[in-house]
Short mmCIF file of C-alpha atoms in Angstrom, two decimals:
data_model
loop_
_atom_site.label_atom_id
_atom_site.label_comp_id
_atom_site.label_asym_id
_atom_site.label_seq_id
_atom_site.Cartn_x
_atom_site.Cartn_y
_atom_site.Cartn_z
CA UNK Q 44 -76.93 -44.89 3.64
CA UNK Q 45 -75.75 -42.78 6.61
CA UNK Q 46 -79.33 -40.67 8.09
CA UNK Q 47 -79.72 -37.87 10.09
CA UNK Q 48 -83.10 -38.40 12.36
CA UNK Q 49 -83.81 -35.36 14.62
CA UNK Q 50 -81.24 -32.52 14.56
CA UNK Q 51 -80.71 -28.84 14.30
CA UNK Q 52 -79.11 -28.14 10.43
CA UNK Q 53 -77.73 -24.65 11.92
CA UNK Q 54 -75.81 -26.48 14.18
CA UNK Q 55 -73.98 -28.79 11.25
CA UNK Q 56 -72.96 -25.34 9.54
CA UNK Q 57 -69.69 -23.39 10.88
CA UNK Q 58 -69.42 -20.23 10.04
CA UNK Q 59 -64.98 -19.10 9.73
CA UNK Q 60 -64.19 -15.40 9.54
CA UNK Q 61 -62.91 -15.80 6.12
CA UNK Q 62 -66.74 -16.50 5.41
CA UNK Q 63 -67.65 -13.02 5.66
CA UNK Q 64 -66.87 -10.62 3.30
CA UNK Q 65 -63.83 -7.91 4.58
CA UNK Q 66 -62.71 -4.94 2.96
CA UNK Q 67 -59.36 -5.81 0.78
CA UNK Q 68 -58.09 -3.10 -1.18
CA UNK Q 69 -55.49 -1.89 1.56
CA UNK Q 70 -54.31 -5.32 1.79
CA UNK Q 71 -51.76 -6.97 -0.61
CA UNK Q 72 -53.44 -7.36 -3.92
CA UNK Q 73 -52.73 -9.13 -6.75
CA UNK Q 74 -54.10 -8.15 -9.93
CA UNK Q 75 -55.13 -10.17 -13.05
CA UNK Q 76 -56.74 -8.26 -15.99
CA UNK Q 77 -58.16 -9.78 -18.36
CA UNK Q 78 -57.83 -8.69 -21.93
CA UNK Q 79 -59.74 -10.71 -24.29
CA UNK Q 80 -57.50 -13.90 -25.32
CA UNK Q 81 -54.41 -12.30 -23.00
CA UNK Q 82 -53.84 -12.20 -19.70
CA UNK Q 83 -52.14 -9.85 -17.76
CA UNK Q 84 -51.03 -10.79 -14.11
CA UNK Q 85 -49.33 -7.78 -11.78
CA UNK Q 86 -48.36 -9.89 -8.26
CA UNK Q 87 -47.20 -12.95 -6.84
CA UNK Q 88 -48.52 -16.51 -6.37
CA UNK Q 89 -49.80 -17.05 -9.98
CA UNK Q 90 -48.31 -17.66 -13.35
CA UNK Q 91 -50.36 -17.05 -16.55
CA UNK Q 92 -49.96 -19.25 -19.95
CA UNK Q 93 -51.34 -18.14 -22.64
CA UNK Q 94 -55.59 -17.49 -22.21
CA UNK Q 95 -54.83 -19.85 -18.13
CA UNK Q 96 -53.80 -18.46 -15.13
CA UNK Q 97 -53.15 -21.12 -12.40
CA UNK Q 98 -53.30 -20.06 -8.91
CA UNK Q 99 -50.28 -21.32 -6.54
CA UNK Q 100 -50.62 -19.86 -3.79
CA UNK Q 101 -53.01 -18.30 -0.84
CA UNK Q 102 -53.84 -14.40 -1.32
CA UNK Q 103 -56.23 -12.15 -2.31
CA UNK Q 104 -56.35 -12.03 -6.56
CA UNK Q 105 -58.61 -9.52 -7.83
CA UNK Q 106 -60.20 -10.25 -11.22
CA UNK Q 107 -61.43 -7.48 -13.99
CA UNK Q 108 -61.89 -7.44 -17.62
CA UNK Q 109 -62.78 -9.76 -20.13
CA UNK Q 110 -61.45 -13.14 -21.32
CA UNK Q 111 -63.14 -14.34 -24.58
CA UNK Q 112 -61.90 -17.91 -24.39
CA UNK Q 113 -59.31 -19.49 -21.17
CA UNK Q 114 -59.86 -19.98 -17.39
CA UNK Q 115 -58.60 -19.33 -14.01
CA UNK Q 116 -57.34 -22.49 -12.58
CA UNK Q 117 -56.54 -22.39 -8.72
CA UNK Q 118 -53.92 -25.27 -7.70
CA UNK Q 119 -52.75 -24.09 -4.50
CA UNK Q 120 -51.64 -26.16 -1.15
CA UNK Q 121 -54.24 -28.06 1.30
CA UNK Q 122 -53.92 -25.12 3.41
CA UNK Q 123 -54.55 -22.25 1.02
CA UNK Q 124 -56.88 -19.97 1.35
CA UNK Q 125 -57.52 -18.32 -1.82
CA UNK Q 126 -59.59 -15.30 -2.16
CA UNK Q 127 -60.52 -14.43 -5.24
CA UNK Q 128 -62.54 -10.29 -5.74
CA UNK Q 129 -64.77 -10.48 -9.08
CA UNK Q 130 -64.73 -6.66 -9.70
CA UNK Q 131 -66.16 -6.37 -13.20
CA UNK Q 132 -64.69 -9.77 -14.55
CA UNK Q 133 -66.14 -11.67 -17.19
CA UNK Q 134 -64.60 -15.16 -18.08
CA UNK Q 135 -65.78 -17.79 -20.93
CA UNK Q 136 -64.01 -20.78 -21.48
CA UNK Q 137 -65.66 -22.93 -24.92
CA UNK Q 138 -64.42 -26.08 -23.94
CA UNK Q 139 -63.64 -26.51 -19.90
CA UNK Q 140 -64.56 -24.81 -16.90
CA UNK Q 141 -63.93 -20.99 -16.87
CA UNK Q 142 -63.01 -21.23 -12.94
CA UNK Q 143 -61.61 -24.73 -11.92
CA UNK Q 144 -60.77 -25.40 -8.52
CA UNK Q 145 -57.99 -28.25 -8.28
CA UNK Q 146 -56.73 -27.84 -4.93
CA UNK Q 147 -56.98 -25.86 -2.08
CA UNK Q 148 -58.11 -25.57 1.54
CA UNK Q 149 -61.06 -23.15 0.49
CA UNK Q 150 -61.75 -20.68 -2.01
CA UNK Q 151 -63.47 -17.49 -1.72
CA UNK Q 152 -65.39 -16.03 -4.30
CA UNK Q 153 -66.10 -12.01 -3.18
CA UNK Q 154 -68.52 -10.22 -5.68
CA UNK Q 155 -67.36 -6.47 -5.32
CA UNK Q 156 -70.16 -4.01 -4.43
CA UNK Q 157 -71.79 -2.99 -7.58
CA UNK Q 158 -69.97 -5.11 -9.74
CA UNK Q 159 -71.12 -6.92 -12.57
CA UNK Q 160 -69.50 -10.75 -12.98
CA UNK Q 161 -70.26 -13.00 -15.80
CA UNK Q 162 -69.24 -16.53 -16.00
CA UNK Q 163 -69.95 -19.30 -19.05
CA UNK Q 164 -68.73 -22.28 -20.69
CA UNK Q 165 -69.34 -23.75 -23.90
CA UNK Q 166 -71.74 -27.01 -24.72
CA UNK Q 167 -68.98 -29.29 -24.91
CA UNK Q 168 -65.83 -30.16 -22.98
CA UNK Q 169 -62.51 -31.10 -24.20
CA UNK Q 170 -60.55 -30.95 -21.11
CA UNK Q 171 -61.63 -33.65 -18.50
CA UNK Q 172 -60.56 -36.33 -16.33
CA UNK Q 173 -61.20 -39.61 -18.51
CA UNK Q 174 -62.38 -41.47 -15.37
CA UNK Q 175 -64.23 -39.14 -13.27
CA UNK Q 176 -65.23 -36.58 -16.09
CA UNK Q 177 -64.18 -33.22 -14.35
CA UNK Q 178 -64.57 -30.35 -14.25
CA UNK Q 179 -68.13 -30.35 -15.56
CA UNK Q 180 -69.26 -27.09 -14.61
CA UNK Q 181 -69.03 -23.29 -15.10
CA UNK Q 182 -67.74 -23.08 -11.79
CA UNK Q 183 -66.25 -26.45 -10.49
CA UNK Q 184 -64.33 -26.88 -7.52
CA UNK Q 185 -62.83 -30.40 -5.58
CA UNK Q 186 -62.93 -28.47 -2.43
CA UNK Q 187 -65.24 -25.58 -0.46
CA UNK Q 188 -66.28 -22.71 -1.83
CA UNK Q 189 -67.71 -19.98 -0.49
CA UNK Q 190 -69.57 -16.58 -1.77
CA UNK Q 191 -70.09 -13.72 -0.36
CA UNK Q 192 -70.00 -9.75 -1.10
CA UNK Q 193 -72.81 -7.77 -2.36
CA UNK Q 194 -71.68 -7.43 -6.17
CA UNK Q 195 -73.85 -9.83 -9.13
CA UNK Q 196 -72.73 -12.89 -10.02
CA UNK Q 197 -74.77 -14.55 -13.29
CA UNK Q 198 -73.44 -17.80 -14.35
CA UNK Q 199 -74.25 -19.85 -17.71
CA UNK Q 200 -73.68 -23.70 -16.96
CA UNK Q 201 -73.87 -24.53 -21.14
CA UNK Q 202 -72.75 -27.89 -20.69
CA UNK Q 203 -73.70 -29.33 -17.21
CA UNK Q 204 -74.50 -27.62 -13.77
CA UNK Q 205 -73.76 -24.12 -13.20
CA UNK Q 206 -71.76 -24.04 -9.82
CA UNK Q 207 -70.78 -27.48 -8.39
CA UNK Q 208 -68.42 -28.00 -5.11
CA UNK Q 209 -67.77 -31.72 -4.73
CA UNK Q 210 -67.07 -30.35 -0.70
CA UNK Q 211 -69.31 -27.76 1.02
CA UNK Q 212 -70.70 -24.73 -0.52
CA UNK Q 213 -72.09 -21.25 1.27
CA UNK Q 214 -73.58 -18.40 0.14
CA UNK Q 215 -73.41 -15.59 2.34
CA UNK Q 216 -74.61 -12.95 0.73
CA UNK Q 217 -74.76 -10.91 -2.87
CA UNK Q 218 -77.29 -11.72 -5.77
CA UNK Q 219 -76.33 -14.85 -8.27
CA UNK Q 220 -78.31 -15.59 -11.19
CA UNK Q 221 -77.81 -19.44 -12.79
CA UNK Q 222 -78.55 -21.01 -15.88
CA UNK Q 223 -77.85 -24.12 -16.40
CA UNK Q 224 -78.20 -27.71 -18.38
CA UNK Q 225 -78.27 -29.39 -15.62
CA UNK Q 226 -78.03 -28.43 -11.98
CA UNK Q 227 -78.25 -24.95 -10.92
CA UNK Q 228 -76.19 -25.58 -7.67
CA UNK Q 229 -74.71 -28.60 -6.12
CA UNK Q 230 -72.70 -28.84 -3.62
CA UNK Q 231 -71.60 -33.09 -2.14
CA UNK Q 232 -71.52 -32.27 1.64
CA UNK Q 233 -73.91 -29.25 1.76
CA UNK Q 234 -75.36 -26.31 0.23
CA UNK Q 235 -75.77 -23.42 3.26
CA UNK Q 236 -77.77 -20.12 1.89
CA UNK Q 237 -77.21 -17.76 4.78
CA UNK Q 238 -78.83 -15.06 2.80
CA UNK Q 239 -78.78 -13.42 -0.76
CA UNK Q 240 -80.95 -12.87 -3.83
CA UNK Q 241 -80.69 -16.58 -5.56
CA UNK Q 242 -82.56 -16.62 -9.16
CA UNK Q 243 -82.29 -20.00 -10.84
CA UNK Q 244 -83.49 -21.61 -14.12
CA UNK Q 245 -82.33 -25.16 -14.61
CA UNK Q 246 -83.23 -27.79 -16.55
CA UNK Q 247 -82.05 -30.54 -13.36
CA UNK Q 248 -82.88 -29.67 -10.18
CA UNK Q 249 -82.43 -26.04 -8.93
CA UNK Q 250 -80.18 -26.84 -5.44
CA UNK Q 251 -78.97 -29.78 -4.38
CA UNK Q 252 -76.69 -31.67 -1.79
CA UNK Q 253 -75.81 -35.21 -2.47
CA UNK Q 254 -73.54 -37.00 0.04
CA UNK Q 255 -76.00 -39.82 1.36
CA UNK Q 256 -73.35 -42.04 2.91
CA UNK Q 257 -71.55 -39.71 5.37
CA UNK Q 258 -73.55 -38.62 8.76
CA UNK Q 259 -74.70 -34.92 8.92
CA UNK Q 260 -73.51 -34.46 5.25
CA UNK Q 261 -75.99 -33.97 2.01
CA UNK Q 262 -78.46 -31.31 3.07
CA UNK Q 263 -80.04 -27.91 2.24
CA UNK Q 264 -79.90 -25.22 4.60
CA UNK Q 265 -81.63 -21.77 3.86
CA UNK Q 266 -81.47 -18.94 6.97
CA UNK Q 267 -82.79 -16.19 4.56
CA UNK Q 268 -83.00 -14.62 1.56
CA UNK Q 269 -85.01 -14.43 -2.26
CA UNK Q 270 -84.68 -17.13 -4.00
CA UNK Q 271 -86.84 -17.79 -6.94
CA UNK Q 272 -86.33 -21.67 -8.33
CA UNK Q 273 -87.52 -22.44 -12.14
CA UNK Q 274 -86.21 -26.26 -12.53
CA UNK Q 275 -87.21 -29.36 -14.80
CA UNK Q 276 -86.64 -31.79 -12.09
CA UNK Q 277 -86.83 -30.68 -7.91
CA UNK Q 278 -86.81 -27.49 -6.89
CA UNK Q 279 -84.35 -28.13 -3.58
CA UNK Q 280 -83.20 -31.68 -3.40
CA UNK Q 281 -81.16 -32.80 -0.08
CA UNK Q 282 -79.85 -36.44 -0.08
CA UNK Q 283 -80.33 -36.59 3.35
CA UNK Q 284 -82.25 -33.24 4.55
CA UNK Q 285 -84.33 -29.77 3.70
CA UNK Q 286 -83.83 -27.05 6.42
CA UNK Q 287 -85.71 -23.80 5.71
CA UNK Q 288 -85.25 -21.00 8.57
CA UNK Q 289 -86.53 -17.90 7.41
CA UNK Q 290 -86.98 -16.18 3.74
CA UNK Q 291 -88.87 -15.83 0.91
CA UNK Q 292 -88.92 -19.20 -1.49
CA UNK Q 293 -90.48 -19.59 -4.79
CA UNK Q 294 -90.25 -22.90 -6.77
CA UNK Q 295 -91.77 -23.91 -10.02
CA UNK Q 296 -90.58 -27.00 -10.72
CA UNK Q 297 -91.49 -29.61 -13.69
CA UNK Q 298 -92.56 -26.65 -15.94
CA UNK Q 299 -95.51 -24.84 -15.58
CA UNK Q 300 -96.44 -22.05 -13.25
CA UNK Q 301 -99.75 -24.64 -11.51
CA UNK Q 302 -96.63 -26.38 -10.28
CA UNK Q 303 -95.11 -23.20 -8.22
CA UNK Q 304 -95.36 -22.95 -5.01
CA UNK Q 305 -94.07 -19.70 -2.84
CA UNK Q 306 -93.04 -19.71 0.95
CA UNK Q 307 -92.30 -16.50 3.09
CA UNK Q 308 -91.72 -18.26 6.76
CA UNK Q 309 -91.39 -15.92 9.60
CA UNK Q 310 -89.04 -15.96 13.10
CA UNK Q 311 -92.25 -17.34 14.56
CA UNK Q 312 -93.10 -20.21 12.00
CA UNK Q 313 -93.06 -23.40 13.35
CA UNK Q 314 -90.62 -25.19 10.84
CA UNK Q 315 -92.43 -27.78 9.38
CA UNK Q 316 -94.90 -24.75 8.24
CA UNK Q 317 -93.17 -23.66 5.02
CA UNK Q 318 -94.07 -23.98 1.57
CA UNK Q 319 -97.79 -22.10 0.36
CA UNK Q 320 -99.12 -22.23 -2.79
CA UNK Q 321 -97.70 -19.72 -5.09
CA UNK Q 322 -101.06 -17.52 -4.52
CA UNK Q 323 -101.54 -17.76 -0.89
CA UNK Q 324 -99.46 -15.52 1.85
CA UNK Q 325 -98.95 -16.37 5.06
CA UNK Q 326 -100.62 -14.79 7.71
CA UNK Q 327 -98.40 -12.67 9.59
CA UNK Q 328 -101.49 -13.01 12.51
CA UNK Q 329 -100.53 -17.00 12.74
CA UNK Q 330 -98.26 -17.63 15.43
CA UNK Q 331 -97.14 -20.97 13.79
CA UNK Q 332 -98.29 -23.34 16.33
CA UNK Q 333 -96.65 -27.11 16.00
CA UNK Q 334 -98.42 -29.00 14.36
CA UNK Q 335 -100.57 -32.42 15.71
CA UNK Q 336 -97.82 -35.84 15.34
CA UNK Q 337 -99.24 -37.64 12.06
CA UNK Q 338 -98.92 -41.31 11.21
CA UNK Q 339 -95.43 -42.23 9.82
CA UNK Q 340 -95.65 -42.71 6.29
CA UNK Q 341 -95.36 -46.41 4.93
CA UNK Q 342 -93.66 -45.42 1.51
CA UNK Q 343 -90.19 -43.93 2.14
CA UNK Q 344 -88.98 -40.99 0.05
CA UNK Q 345 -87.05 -42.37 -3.01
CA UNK Q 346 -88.92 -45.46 -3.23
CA UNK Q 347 -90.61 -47.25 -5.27
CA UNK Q 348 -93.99 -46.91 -3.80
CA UNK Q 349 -93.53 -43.02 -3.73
CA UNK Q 350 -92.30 -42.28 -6.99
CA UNK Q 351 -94.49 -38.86 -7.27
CA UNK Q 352 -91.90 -37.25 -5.43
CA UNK Q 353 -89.24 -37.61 -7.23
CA UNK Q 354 -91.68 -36.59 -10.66
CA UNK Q 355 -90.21 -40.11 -12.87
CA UNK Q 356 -93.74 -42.16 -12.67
CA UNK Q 357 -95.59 -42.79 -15.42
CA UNK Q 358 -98.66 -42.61 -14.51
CA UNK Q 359 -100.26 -39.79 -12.53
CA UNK Q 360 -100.35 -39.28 -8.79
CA UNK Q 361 -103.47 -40.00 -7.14
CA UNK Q 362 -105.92 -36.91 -6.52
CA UNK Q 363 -106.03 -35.65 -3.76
CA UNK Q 364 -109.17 -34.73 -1.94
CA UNK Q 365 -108.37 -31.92 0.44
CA UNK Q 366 -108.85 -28.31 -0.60
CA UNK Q 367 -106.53 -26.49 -2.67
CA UNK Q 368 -103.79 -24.65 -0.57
CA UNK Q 369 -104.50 -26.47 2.40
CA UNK Q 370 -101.53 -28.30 4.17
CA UNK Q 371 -101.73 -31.07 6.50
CA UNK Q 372 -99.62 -30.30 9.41
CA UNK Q 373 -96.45 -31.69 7.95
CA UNK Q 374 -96.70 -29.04 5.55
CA UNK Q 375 -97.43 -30.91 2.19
CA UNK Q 376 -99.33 -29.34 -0.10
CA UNK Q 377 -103.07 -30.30 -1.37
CA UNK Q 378 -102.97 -30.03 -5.49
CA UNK Q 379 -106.15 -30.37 -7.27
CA UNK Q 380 -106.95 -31.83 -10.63
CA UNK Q 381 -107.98 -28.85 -13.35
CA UNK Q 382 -108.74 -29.11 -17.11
CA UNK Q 383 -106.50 -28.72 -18.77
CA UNK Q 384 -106.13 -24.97 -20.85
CA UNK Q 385 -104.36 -25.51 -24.16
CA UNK Q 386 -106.55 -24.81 -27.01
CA UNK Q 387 -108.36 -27.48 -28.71
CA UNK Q 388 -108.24 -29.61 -25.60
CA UNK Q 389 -110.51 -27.75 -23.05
CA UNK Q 390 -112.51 -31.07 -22.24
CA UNK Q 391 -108.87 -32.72 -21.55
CA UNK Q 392 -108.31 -32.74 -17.80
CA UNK Q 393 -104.15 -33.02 -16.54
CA UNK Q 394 -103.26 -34.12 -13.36
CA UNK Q 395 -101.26 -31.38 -11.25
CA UNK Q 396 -98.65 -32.48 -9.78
CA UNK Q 397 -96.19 -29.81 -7.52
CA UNK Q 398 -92.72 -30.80 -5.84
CA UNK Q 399 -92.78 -29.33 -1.92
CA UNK Q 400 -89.84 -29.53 0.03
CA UNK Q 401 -89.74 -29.82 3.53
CA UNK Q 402 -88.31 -27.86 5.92
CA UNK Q 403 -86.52 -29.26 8.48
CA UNK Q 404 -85.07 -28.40 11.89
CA UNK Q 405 -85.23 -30.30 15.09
CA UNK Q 406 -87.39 -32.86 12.82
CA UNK Q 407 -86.65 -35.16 10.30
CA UNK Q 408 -88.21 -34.48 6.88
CA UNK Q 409 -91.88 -36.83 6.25
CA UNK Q 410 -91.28 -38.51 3.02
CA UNK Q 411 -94.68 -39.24 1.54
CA UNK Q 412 -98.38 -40.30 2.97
CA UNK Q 413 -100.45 -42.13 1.56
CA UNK Q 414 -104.43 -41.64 1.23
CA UNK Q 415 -106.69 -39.07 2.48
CA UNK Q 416 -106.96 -41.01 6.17
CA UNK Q 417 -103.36 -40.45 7.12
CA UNK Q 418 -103.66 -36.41 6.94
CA UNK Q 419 -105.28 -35.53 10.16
CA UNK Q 420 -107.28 -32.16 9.38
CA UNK Q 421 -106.05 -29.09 10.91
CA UNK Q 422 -107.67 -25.37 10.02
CA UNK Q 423 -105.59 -23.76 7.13
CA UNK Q 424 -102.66 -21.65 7.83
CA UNK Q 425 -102.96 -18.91 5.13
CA UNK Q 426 -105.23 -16.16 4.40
CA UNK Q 427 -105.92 -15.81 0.23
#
């Protein structure tokens, strides 16, 4: 398993010009409407069969209408750069991925200011790959995708995760809502958020990277934005790293608003110094001094010994003793024990348990401690 130990995420993430969003219209466009089980396609580089068009070649496509039941399938050369404007588009697709991503160099997505986009597959896949079982999202591509623009983007992953990119994935920009089965976002090599309004219910994990066997792949980078995280499993999941720079994060992750937490970390925040519990704020008075060296953990993250973290033990995590919303300098989060509050079991007490990433930069991420004598006390960093 290939790790990362001390290293800056911004420096892993290269930003191209055909990242950024550019104006388009006085370029050469090519138009596909979409007119409920037809297609109509006005350019070159595409060819439409009956509810499919399949993307050949690089170019700007710009994307309108409604399709009630096909997909856009882009199958260009390893060199292509295919740009794709959602301007009012709204594609479903019952039994395969609405936008499917075969080959290219990169595609980019660009949500047209004030635009509305809508994106959603059915429950159940016909068209896969046997072996591998792809596509298996709403939005799956083989190769990097990236977002930007400042139009909406909501997409309904109905059979598996929402947006998946089995290479790298950026958001630059532009509000994107997610619903998903599974994962809201995933993407192999990395998931960079420079900023944008993220909302995200998912019943896996929220964001995730996964690439744990190549170096200075599988991580999370957030520079800025809103992003407000409802998932069944982890809130942010990196297979190798967590970097938070700046931005306002909520998570509630395993159901239940006790286990939210909500971070809001500032140019001056040290970066170990991120998530707060959901009530707290951060003191915009704290300078964000480091924080004091603690013990290395003995119980890795993703071990057996640690299984909390991940949320698949069966038996409750140990209580822990410190006061509620007070972090240890590493930044994890004290969670008390409360009784419970259904109705009819008031004298039933549940064990709290709330997922924290950590934010990493210049510092690998702590996996776990142990017991009450390996968090060196340090005075609270947040005001209520």
């Amino acid at each position: 398993m290939a790790k990362i130990e001390s290293i800056d995420l911004k420096s892993l993430v290269k930003y191209e010009d055909n990242d950024y969003y550019a104006e388009w219209k006085d370029d050469k466009v090519n138009s596909i409407k979409l007119n409920g089980g037809t297609i109509d396609f006005n350019g070159e580089g595409a060819s439409v069969e009956g509810s499919k068009i399949t993307i050949k070649k690089a170019g700007i496509y710009e994307v309108s209408g409604t399709l009630d039941d096909g997909a856009i399938i882009v199958e260009a050369g390893k060199e292509d750069v295919v740009r794709i404007i959602f301007n009012g588009a709204n594609i479903n697709s019952s039994n395969s991925s609405p936008l499917y991503v075969k080959s290219a160099d990169k595609v980019v997505l660009s949500l047209e200011e004030g635009s509305e986009n809508y994106i959603s597959d059915g429950k159940t896949y016909t068209s896969q790959d046997v072996d591998n079982k792809e596509p298996n999202s709403a939005i799956f591509s083989k190769e990097d995708v990236t977002i930007n623009g400042k139009g909406t983007l909501t997409v309904k992953g109905n059979y598996n995760n929402g947006i998946t990119s089995k290479d790298k994935l950026k958001i630059m920009e532009g509000t994107v809502k997610i619903y998903s089965a599974d994962d809201g976002i995933m993407g192999r090599d990395m998931v960079a958020i420079k900023t944008g309004v993220i909302s995200i219910e998912a019943e896996g994990d929220g964001i995730k990277s996964t690439n744990d066997t190549e170096e200075n792949k599988g991580f999370v980078l957030i520079e800025d934005g809103d992003i407000n995280i409802k998932a069944t499993n982890d809130g942010i999941q990196g297979a190798t790293h967590v970097g938070v720079d700046n931005g306002d994060i909520t998570l509630i992750t395993g159901g239940g608003s006790h286990n939210g937490t909500k971070a809001k970390k500032s140019d001056n925040m040290h970066p170990m110094e991120q998530l707060r519990p959901k009530e707290d704020k951060v003191n915009p008075q704290d300078k964000g001094n480091p924080p004091t060296t603690m013990e290395e953990p003995k119980a890795p993250l993703g071990s057996e010994e640690s299984p909390q973290i991940q949320g698949q033990q069966s038996n409750p995590p140990t209580e822990l003793k410190r006061p509620e919303g007070e972090t240890d300098p590493q930044g994890n989060i004290a969670v008390p024990t409360k009784p419970s509050t259904s109705q009819g079991n008031s004298t039933e007490a549940e064990t709290e348990s709330a997922k924290a990433i950590k934010a990493v930069k210049n510092t690998p991420i702590v996996s776990n401690w142990e017991s009450e004598s390996n968090l060196p006390r340090s005075p609270p960093r947040v005001k209520k």
